[in-house]
CSV table of C-alpha atoms in Angstrom, one decimal:
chain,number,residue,atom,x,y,z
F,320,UNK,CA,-28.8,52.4,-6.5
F,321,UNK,CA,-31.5,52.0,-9.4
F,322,UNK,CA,-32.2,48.7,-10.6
F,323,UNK,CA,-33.9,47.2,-13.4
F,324,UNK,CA,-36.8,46.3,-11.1
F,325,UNK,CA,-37.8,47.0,-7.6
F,326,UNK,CA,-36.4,43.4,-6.0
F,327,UNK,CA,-34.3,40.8,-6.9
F,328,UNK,CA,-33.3,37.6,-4.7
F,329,UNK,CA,-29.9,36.5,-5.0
F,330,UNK,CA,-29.2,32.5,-5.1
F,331,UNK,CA,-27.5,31.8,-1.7
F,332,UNK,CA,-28.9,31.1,1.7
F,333,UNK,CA,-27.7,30.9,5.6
F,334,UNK,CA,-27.7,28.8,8.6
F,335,UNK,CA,-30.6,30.7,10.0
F,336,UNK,CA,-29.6,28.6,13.2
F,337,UNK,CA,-26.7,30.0,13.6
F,338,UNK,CA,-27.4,33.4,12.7
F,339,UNK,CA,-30.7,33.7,15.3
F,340,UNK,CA,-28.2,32.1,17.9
F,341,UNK,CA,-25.4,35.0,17.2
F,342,UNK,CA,-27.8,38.0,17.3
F,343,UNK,CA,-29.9,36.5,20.2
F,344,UNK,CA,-26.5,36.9,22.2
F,345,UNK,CA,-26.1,40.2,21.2
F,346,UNK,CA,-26.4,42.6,25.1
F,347,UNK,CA,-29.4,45.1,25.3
F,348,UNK,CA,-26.9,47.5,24.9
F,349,UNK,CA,-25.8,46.5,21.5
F,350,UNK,CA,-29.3,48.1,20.6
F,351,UNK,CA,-29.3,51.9,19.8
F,352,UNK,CA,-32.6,53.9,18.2
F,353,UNK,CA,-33.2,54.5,14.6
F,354,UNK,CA,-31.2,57.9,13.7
F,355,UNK,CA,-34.2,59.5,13.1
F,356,UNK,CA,-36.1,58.1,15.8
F,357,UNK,CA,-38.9,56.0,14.1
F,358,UNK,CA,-40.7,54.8,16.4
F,359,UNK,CA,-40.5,50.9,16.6
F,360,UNK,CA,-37.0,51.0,14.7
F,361,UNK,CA,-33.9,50.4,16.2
F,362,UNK,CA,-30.7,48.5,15.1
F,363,UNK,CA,-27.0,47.6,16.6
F,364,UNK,CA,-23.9,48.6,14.2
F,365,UNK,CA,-22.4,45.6,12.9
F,366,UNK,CA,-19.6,48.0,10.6
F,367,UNK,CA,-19.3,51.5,11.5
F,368,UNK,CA,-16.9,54.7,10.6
F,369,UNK,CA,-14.2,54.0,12.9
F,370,UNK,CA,-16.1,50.8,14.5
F,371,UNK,CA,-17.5,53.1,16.7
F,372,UNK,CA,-21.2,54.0,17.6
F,373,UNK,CA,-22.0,56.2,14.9
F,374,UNK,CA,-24.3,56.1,12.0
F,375,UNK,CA,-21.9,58.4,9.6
F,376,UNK,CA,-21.3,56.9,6.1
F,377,UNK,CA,-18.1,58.8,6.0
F,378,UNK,CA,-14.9,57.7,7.2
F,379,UNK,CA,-12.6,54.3,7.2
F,380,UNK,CA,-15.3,51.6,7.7
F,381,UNK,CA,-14.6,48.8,10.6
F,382,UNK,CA,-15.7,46.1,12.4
F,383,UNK,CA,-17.9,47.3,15.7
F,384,UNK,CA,-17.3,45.1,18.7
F,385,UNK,CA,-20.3,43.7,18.4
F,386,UNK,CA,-19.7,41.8,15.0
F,387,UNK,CA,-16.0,40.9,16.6
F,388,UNK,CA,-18.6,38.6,18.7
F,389,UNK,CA,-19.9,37.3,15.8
F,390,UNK,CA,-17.9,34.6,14.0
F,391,UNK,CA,-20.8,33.5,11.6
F,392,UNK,CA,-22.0,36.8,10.8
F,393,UNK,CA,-18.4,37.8,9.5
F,394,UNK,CA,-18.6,34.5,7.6
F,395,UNK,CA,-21.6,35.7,5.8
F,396,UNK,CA,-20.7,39.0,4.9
F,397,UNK,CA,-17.3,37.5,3.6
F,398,UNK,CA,-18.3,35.2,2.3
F,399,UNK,CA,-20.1,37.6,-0.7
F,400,UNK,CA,-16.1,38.8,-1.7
F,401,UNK,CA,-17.4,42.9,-2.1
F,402,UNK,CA,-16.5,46.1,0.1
F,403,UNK,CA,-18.6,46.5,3.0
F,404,UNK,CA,-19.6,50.5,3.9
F,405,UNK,CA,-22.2,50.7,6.7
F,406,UNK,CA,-23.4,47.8,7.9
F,407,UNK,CA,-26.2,47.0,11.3
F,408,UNK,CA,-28.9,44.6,12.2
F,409,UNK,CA,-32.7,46.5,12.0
F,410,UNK,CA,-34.8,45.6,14.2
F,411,UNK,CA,-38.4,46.0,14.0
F,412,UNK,CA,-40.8,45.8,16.6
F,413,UNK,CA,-44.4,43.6,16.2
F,414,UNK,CA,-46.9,46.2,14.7
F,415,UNK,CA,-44.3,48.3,13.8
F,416,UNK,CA,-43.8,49.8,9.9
F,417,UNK,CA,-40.9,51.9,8.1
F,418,UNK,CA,-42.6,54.6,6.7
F,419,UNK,CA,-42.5,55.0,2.9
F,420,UNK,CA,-39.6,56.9,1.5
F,421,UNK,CA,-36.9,57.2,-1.4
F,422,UNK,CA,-33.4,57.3,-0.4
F,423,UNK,CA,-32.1,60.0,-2.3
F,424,UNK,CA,-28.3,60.6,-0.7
F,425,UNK,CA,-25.4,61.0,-2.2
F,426,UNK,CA,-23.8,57.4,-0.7
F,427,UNK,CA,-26.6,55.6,-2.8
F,428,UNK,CA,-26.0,56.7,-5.8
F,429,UNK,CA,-23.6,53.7,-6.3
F,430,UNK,CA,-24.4,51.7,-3.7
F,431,UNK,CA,-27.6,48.5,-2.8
F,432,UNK,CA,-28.4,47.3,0.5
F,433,UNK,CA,-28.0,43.5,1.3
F,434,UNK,CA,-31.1,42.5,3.4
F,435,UNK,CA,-30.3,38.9,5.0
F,436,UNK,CA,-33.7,38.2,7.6
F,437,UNK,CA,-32.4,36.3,10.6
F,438,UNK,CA,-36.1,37.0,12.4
F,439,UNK,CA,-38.9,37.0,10.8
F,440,UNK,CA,-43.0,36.2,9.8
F,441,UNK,CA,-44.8,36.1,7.0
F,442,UNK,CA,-46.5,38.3,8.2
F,443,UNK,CA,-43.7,40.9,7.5
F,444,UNK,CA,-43.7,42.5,4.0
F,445,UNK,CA,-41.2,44.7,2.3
F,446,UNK,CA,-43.1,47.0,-0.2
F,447,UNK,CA,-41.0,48.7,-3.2
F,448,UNK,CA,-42.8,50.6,-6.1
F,449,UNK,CA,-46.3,48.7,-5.7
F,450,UNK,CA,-44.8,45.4,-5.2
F,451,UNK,CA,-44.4,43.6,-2.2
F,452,UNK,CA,-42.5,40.8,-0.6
F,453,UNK,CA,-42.0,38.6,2.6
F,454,UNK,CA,-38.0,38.3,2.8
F,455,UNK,CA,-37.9,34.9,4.9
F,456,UNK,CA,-35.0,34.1,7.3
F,457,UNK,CA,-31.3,32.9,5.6
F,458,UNK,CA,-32.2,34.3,2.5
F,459,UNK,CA,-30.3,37.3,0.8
F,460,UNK,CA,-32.5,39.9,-1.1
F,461,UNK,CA,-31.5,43.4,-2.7
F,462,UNK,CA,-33.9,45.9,-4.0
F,463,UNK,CA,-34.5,49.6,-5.6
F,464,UNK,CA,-33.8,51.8,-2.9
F,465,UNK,CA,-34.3,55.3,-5.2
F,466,UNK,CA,-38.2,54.0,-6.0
F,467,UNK,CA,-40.1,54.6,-2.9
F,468,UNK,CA,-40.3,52.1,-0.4
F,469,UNK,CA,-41.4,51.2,2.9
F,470,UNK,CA,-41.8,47.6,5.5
F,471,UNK,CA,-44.8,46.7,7.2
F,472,UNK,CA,-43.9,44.3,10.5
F,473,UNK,CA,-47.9,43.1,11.0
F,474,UNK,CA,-46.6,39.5,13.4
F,475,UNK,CA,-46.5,39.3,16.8
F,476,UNK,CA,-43.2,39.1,17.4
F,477,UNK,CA,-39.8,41.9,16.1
F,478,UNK,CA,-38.2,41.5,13.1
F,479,UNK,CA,-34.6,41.7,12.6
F,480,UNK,CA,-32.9,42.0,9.3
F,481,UNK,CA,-28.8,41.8,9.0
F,482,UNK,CA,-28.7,45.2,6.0
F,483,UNK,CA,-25.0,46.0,4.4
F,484,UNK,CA,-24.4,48.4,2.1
F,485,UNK,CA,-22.1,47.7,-1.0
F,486,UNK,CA,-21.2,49.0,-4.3
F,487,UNK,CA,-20.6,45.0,-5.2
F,488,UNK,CA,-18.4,43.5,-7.8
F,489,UNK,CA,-18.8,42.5,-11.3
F,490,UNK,CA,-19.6,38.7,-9.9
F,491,UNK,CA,-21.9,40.3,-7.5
F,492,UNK,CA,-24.2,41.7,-9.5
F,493,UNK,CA,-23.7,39.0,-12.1
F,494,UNK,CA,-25.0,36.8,-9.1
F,495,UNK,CA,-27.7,38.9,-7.8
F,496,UNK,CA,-29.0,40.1,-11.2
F,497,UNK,CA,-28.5,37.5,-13.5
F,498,UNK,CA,-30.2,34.6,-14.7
F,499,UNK,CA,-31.3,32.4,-11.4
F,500,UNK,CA,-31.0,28.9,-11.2
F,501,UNK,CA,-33.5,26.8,-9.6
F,502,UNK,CA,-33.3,26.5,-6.2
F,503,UNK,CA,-32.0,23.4,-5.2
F,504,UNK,CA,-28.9,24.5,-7.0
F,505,UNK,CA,-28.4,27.3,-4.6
F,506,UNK,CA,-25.3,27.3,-2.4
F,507,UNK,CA,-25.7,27.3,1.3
F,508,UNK,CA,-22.7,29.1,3.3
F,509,UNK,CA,-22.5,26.6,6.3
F,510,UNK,CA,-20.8,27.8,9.8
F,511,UNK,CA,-17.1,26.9,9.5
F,512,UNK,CA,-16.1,27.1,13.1
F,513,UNK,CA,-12.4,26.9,11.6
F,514,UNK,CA,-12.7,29.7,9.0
F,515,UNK,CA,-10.8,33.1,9.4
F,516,UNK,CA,-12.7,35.5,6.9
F,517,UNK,CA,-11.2,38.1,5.4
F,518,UNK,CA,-13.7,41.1,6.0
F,519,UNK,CA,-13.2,43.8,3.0
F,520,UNK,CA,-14.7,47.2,3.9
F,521,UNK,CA,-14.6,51.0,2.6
F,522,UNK,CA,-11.4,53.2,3.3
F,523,UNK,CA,-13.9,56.2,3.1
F,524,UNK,CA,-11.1,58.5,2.5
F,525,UNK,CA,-12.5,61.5,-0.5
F,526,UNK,CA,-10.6,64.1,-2.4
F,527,UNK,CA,-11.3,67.4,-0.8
F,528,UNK,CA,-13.3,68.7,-3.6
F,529,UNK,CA,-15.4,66.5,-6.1
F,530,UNK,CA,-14.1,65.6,-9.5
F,531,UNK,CA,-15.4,67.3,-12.5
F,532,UNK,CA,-16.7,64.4,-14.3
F,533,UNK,CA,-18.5,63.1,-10.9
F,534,UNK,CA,-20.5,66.3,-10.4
F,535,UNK,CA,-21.0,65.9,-14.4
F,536,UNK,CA,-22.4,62.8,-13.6
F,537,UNK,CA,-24.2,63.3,-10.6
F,538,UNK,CA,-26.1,65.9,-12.9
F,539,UNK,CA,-26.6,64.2,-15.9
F,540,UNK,CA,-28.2,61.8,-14.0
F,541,UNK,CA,-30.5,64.1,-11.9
F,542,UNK,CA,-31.4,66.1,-15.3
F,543,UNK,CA,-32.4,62.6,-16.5
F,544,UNK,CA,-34.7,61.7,-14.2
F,545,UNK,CA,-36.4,65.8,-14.0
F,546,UNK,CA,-40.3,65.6,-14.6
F,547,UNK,CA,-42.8,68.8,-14.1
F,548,UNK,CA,-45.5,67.9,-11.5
F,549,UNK,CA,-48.0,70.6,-14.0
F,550,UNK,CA,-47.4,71.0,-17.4
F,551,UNK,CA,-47.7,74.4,-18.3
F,552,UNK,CA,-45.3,76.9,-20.4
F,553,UNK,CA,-44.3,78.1,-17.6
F,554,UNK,CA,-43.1,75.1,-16.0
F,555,UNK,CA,-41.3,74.3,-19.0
F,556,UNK,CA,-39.4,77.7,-19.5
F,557,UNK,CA,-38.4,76.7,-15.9
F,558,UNK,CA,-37.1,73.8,-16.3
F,559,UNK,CA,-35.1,74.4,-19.2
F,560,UNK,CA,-33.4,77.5,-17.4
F,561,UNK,CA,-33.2,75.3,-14.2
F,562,UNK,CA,-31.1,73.0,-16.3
F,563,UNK,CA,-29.0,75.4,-18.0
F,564,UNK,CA,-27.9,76.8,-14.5
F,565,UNK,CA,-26.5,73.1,-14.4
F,566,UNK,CA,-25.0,73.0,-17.1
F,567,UNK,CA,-23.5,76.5,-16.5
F,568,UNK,CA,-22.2,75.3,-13.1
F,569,UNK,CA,-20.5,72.2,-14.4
F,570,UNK,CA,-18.6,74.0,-16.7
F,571,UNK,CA,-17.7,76.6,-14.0
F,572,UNK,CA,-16.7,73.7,-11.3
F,573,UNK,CA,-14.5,72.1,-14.3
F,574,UNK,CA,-12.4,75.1,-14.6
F,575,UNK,CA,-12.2,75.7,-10.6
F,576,UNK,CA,-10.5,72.3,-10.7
F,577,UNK,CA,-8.4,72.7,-13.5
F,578,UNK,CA,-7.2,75.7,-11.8
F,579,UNK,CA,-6.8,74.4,-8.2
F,580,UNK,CA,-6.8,70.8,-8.8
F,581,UNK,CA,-9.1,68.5,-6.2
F,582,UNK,CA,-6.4,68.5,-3.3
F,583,UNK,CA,-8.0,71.2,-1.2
F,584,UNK,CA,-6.3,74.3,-3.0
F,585,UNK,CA,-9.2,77.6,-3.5
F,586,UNK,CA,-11.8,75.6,-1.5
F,587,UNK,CA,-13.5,79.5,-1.2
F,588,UNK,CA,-13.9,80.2,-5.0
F,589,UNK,CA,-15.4,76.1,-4.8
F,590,UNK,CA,-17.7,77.2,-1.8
F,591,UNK,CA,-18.9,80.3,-3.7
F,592,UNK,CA,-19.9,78.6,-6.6
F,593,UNK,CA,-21.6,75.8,-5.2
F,594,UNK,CA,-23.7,78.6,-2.7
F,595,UNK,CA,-24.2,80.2,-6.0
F,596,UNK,CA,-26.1,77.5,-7.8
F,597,UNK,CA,-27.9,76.3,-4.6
F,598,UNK,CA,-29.2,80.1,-4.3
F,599,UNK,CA,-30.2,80.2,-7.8
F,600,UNK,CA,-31.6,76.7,-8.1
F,601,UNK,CA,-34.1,77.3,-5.3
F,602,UNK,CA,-36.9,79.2,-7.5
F,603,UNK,CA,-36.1,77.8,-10.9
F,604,UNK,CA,-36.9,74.3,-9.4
F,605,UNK,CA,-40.5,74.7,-8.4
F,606,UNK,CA,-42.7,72.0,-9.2
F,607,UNK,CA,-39.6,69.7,-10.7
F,608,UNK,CA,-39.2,65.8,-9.1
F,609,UNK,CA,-37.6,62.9,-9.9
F,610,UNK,CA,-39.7,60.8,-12.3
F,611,UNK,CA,-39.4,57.4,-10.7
F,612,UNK,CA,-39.8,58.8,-7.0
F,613,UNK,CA,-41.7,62.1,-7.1
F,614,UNK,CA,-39.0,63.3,-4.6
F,615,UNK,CA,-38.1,67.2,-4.9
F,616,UNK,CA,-35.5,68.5,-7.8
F,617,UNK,CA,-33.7,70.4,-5.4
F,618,UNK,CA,-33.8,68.3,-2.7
F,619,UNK,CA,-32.1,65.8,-4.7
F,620,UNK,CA,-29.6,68.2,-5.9
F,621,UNK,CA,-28.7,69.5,-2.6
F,622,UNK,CA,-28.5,66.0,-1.0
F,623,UNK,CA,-26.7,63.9,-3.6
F,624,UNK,CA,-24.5,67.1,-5.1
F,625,UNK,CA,-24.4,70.4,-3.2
F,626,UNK,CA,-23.7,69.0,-0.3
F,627,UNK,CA,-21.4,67.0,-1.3
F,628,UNK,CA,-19.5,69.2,-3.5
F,629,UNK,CA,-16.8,70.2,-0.8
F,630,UNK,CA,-15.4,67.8,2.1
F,631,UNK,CA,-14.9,69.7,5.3
């Protein structure tokens, strides 16, 4: 999700004690690689589709076992009163970096990552669009994930970060974007070995085909952000057919679904259009990006709309 700028800390803080004693318990085989093996990066699934071991952020969204074992840790992510999606524990090994990147899918469009440190140096620093910070342990931080980004462990010893993703609630973001009070006035969430928390997490469940006015605004968005990497007439004249192909799929798509509705009726005649504008968009988007990222037009398009265009 885009923010206003690249981090913001939000006023609460942990019992780091408790939290280091919770995932200290957690069994070596709670610990599974990065999904796309980075070396150094691994992480155990704390809410999962299904509470199962998977990585999919698709699907009814559930406790795993391992956060079953882990009273306090439920506390905390209760305790912020939002829908969890997926939700693990990174872990990052001493020496170890994430490399730089933008995260460009379709499931962040509306949604910010929670990063709460349980381990961790200062020796550890998050970098986001030139600036950098050192997250320290019990605190709760959220940042730009569509600028690009990337972490830097340079201690001696792992670090391990509790991350959840959220679309938040109007008193979320009024907390973690508004004006901050000094910190002595923060609130603490203490363990409460007596609490029963209420964890609130995604039903997942997606119309068959998208909405009109979501792919409208998917697009609007994307068109928003468009910049040409060399400023010639010809990149020009291609960019302003490559976003009249847009436009002339989202008036196609609207009628498609008010003809068949969104419940899974003509998903063909959906398919075909959206192979249609994917097949055209691929030469009209040379040298296009994303302003605020440099990431590739049509890799954006394809992995935050085409893609997502029609549920299988």
């Amino acid at each position: 999700m885009r923010l206003s700028r690249p981090f913001f800390q939000i006023p609460v803080l942990f019992d780091v004690a408790r939290l280091q004693a919770e995932v200290a318990a957690l069994p070596g085989e709670a610990w599974v690689a990065h999904p796309d093996r980075l070396p150094g990066n691994s992480a155990a699934r704390l809410i999962s589709a299904g509470g199962g071991e998977t990585d999919a952020v698709h699907g009814q969204m559930l406790a795993t076992r391992w956060l079953q074992s882990m009273p306090y840790l439920q506390q905390v992510l209760a305790g912020f009163g939002v829908v969890w999606s997926r939700s693990r524990l990174m872990r990052l090994a001493a020496g170890a970096d994430v490399p730089e990147h933008a995260d460009i899918n379709y499931h962040w469009h509306t949604r910010v990552r929670v990063h709460i440190p349980v381990f961790t140096q200062p020796a550890v620093r998050f970098h986001c669009d030139g600036e950098a910070v050192h997250m320290a342990a019990g605190e709760a931080w959220i940042f730009d994930n569509w600028r690009r980004h990337h972490v830097e462990n340079r201690a001696s010893a792992e670090r391990i970060h509790l991350v959840a993703d959220t679309t938040g609630t109007a008193a979320f973001w009024r907390l973690a974007c508004g004006p901050t009070p000094p910190r002595a006035q923060w609130r603490t969430l203490a363990w409460d070995p007596g609490a029963s928390p209420e964890l609130l997490t995604e039903d997942g469940q997606r119309s068959p085909v998208m909405p009109a006015a979501e792919a409208q605004w998917l697009i609007d968005d994307l068109c928003a952000e468009l910049a040409i990497t060399d400023d010639t007439a010809a990149a020009r004249a291609r960019a302003a057919r490559f976003g009249k192909l847009l436009e002339s799929f989202l008036f196609d798509w609207r009628q498609l679904c008010a003809l068949h509705g969104v419940g899974g009726r003509g998903l063909e005649d959906f398919r075909r259009l959206a192979g249609a504008v994917r097949e055209a968009a691929g030469p009209l988007a040379e040298g296009l990006v994303m302003r605020t990222n440099d990431a590739s037009a049509l890799l954006v398009l394809e992995k935050r709309v085409l893609q997502h265009l029609v549920v299988d």
